Coordinates of C-alpha atoms in Angstrom, one line a residue:
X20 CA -15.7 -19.3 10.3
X21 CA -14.6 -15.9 9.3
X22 CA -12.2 -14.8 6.1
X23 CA -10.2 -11.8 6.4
X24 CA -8.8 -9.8 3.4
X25 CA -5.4 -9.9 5.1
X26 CA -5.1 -13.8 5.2
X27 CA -3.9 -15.5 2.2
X28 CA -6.1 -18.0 0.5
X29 CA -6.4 -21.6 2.3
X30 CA -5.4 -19.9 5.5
X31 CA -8.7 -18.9 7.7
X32 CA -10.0 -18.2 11.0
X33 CA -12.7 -18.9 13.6
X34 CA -13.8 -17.5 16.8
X35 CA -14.9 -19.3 19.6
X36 CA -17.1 -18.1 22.2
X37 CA -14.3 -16.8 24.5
X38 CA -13.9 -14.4 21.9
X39 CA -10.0 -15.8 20.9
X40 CA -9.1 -16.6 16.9
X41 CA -8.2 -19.7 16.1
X42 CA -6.3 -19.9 12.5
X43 CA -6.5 -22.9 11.1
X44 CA -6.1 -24.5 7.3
X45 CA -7.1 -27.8 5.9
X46 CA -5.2 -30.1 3.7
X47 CA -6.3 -34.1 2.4
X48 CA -9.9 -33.3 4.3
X49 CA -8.3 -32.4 7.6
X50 CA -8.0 -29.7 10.0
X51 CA -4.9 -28.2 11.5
X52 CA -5.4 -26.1 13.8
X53 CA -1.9 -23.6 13.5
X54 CA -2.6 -21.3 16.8
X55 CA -4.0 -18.0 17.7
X56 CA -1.1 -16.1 16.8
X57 CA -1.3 -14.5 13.2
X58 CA 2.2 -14.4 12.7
X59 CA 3.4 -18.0 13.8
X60 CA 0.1 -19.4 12.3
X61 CA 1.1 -17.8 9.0
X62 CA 4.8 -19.7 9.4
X63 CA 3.3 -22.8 10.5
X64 CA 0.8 -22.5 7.3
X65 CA 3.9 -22.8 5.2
X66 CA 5.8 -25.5 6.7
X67 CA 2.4 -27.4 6.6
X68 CA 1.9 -26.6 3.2
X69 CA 5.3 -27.6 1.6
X70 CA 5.9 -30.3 4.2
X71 CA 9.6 -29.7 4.4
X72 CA 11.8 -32.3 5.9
X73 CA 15.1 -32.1 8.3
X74 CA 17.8 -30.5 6.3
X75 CA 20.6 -28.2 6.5
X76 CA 18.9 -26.4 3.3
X77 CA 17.0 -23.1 5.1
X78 CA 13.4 -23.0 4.0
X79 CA 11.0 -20.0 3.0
X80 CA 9.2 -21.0 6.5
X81 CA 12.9 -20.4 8.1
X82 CA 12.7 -16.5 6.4
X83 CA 9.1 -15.2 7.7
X84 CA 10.5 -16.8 11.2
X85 CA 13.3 -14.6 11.3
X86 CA 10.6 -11.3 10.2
X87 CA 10.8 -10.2 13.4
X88 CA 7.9 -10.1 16.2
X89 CA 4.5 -8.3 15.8
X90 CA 4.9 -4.7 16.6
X91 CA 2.9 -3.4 19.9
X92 CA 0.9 -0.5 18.5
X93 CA -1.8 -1.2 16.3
X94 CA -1.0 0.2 12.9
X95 CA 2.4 -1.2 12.7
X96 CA 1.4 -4.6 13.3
X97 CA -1.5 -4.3 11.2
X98 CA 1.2 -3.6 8.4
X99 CA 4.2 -5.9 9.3
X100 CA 0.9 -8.8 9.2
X101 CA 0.0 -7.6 6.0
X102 CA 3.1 -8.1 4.3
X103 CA 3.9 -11.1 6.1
X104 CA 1.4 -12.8 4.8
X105 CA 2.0 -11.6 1.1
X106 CA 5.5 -13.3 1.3
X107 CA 4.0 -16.0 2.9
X108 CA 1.1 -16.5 -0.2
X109 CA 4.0 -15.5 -2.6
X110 CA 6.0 -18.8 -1.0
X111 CA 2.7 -20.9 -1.2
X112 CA 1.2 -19.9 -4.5
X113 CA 4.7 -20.9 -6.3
X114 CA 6.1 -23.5 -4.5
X115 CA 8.8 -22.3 -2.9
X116 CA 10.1 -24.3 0.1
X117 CA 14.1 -23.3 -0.4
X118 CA 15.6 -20.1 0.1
X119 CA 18.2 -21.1 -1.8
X120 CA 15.7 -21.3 -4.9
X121 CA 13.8 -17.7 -4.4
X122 CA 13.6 -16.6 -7.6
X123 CA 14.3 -12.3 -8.7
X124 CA 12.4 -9.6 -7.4
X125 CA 11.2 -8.9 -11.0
X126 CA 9.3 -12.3 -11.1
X127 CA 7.9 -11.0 -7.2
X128 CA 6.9 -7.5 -8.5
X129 CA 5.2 -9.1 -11.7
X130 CA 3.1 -11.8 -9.2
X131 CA 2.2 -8.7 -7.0
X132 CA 0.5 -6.9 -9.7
X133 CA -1.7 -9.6 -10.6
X134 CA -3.0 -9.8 -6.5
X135 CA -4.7 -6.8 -5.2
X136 CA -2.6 -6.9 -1.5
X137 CA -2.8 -5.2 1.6
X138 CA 0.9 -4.3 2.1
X139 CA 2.7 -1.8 0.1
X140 CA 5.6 -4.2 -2.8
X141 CA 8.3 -1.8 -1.2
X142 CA 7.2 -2.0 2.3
X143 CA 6.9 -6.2 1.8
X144 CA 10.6 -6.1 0.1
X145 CA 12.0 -4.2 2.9
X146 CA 10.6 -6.8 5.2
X147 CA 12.3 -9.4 3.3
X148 CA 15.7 -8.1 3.3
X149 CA 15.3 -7.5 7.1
X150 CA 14.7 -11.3 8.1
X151 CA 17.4 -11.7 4.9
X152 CA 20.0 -9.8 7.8
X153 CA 19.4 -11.4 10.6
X154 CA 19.7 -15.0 9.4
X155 CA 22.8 -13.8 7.9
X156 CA 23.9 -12.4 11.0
X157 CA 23.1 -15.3 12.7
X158 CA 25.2 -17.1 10.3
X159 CA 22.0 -19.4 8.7
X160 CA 22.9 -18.1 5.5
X161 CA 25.9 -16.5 3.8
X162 CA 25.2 -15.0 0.8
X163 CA 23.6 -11.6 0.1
X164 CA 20.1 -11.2 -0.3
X165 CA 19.2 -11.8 -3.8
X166 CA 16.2 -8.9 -3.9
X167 CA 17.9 -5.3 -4.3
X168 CA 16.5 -2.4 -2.1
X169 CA 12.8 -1.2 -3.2
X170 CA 11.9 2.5 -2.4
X171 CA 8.2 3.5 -4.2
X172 CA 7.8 6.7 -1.5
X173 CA 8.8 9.1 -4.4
X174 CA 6.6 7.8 -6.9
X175 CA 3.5 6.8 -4.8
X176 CA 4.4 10.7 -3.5
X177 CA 4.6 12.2 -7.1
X178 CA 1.1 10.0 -8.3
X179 CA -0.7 10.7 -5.1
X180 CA -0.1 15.3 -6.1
X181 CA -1.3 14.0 -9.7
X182 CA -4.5 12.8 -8.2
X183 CA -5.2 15.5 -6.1
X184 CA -4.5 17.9 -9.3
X185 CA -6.6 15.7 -11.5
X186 CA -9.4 16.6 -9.2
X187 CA -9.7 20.6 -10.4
X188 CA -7.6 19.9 -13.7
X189 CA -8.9 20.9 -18.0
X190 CA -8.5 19.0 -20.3
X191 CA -5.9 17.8 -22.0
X192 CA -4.0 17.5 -18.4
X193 CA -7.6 15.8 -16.9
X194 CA -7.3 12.9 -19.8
X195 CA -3.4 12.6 -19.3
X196 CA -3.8 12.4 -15.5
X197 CA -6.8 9.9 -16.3
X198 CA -4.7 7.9 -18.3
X199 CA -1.5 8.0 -16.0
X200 CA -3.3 6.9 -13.5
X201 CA -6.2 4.5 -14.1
X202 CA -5.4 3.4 -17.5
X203 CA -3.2 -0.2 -18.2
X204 CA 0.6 0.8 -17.5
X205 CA 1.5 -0.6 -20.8
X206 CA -0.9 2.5 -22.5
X207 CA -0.2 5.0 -20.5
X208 CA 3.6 4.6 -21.1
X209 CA 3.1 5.1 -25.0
X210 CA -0.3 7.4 -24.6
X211 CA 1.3 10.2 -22.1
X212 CA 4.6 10.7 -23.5
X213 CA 2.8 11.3 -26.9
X214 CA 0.2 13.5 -25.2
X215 CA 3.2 15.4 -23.7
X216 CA 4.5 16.4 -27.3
X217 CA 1.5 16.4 -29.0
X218 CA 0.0 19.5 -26.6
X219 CA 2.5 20.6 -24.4
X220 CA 1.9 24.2 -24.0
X221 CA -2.1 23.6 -22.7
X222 CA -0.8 21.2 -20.6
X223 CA 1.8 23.5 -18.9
X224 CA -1.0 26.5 -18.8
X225 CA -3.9 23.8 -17.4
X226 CA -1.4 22.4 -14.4
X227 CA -0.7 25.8 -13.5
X228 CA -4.4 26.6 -13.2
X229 CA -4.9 23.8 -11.3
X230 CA -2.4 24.1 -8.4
X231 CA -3.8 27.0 -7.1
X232 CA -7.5 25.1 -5.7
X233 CA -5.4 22.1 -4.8
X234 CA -3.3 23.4 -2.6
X235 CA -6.3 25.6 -1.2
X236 CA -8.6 21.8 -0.7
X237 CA -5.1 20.7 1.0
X238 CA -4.8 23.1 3.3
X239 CA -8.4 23.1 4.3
X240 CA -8.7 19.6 5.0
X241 CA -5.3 19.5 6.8
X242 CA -3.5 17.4 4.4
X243 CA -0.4 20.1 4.6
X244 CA 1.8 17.2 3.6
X245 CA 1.1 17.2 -0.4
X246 CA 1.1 20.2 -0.8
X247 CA 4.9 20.4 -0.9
X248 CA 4.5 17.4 -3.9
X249 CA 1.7 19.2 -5.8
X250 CA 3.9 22.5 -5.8
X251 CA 6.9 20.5 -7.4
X252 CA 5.4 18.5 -9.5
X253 CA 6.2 19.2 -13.2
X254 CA 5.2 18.1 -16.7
X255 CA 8.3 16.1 -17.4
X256 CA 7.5 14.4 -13.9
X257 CA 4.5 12.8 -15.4
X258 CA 6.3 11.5 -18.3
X259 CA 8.9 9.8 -16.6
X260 CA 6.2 8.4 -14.7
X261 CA 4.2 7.0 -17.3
X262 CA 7.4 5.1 -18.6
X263 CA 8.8 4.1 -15.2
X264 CA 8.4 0.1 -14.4
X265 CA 7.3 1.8 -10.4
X266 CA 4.2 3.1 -12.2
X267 CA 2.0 -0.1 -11.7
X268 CA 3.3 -0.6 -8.0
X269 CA 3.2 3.3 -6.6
X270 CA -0.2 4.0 -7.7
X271 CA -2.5 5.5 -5.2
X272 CA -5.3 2.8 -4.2
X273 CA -9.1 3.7 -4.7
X274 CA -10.3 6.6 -5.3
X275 CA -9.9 10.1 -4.4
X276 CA -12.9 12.0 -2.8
X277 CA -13.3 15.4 -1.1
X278 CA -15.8 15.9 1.5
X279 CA -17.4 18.7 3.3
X280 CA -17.8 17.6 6.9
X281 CA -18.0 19.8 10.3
X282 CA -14.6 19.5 12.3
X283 CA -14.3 19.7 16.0
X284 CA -12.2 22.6 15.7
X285 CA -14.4 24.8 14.3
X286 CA -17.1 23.8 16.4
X287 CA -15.1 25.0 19.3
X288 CA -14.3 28.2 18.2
X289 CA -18.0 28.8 17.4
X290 CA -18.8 27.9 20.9
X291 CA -16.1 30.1 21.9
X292 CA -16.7 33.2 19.8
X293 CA -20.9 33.0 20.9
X294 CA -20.9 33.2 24.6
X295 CA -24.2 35.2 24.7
X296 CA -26.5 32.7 22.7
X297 CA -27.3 31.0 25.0
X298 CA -27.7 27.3 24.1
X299 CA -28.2 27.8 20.7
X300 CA -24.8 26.1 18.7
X301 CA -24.2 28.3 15.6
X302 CA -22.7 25.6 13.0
X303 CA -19.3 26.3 11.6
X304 CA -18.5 26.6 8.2
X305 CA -18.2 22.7 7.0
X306 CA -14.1 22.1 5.7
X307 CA -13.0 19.9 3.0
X308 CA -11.7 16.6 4.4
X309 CA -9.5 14.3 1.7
X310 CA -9.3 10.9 2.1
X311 CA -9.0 7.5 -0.1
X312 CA -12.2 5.6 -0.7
X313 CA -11.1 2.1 -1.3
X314 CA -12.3 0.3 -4.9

């Protein structure tokens, strides 16, 4: 039996020889086997689970149904999984069998912080409004969905420049960017502001400095698209941050590392640009790659 990070607890999986997962959860000391499909298994585990009976009433079960199929290429179904099976733990963990009882987004967004997830709270919210259309559309259910639209892309964009400028930032911007973006959400919404006032013209002078060798690591390891974000962001940005309720949800996971690795690239033009040495390879300059390590 294998566990996977992406499959909620009391769901799990095995493998048989012919290579095919079987998901499966047990309940009362027996096994129900649910499928080899991720998606319908993850349905199926919540029908199981709350043992809902005929009724007109449309269940939680009836919702993740309606999600939509499993995209074809790999990354997209990798995520609409993920935050299918967020909803789907989010249904289990509190008991909810009845649409018609789904409680507010805020009680959603304050269970997601306390679960370290593999699908983005925005991205998962989305979802849910989406199956919320169709079964209205199909006329299952009449009333508007009771979750408003989540968009975190702004944010998540705004924290992910900070973290990229904390990397070549002085203090007193290196503690506030520490503190904006590691520390509880509760003290960085009282510490930053206060920082902000407290020393606002070495903060200006130290983001400035730091700008400059960001956007130069971005550029060399091809991540063109912060830079736009690192160039815009300002001091008052960070202190809206610090007191928005996003702040918890759109920060970057794990942590930020630059690397010096040789790219294929530059190993061509060396090739290229040394035709008369024979089959000696003359190493390129290594480039700065940026990724996320995950914690």
């Amino acid at each position: 039996m294998r566990t996977s990070p992406m499959l909620p607890t009391g769901l799990s999986v095995r493998h048989p020889r012919d290579g095919s997962p079987v998901y499966f959860t047990v309940t009362d000391s027996r096994r129900h086997d649910l499928g080899d499909d991720l998606r319908i298994a993850l349905i199926r585990w919540v029908r199981l689970h709350h043992q809902t009976v005929a009724s007109s009433r449309c269940t939680t079960a009836d919702l993740l149904a309606h999600a939509g199929t499993t995209p074809s290429v790999p990354v997209a179904a990798t995520r609409h999984i993920a935050e299918l099976a967020v909803l789907a733990l989010f249904f289990v963990e509190n008991n909810l069998p009845w649409l018609d009882e789904l409680p507010n987004q805020s009680d959603f967004l304050a269970w997601f912080q306390r679960h370290k997830r593999p699908a983005p709270a925005d991205s998962t919210v989305r979802l849910l409004r989406r199956a919320w259309s169709v079964m209205r559309a199909q006329s299952a259910i009449h009333n508007e969905c009771p979750w408003p639209s989540l968009d975190l892309r702004k944010p998540r964009l705004q924290l992910e420049a900070a973290d990229v400028i904390g990397t070549f930032a002085a203090n007193p911007l290196k503690r506030l960017l520490d503190t904006l973006l590691h520390d509880g959400a509760h003290v960085a919404a009282v510490q930053v502001p206060d920082m902000i006032v407290s020393h606002e013209a070495g903060l200006i002078a130290a983001l400035a400095a730091a700008v400059p060798p960001a956007i130069q690591a971005l550029t060399e390891s091809g991540r063109t698209d912060l830079r736009p974000a690192v160039y815009q962001l300002k001091l008052s940005d960070l202190g809206q941050l610090a007191v928005s309720p996003a702040l918890a949800l759109a920060r970057p996971t794990g942590r930020l590392r630059f690397e010096r690795r040789a790219t294929m690239p530059n190993v061509k033009r060396a090739t290229q640009t040394t035709p008369d040495q024979g089959n000696a390879l003359a190493l390129p300059d290594a480039s700065l790659i940026l990724d996320q390590e995950q914690t």
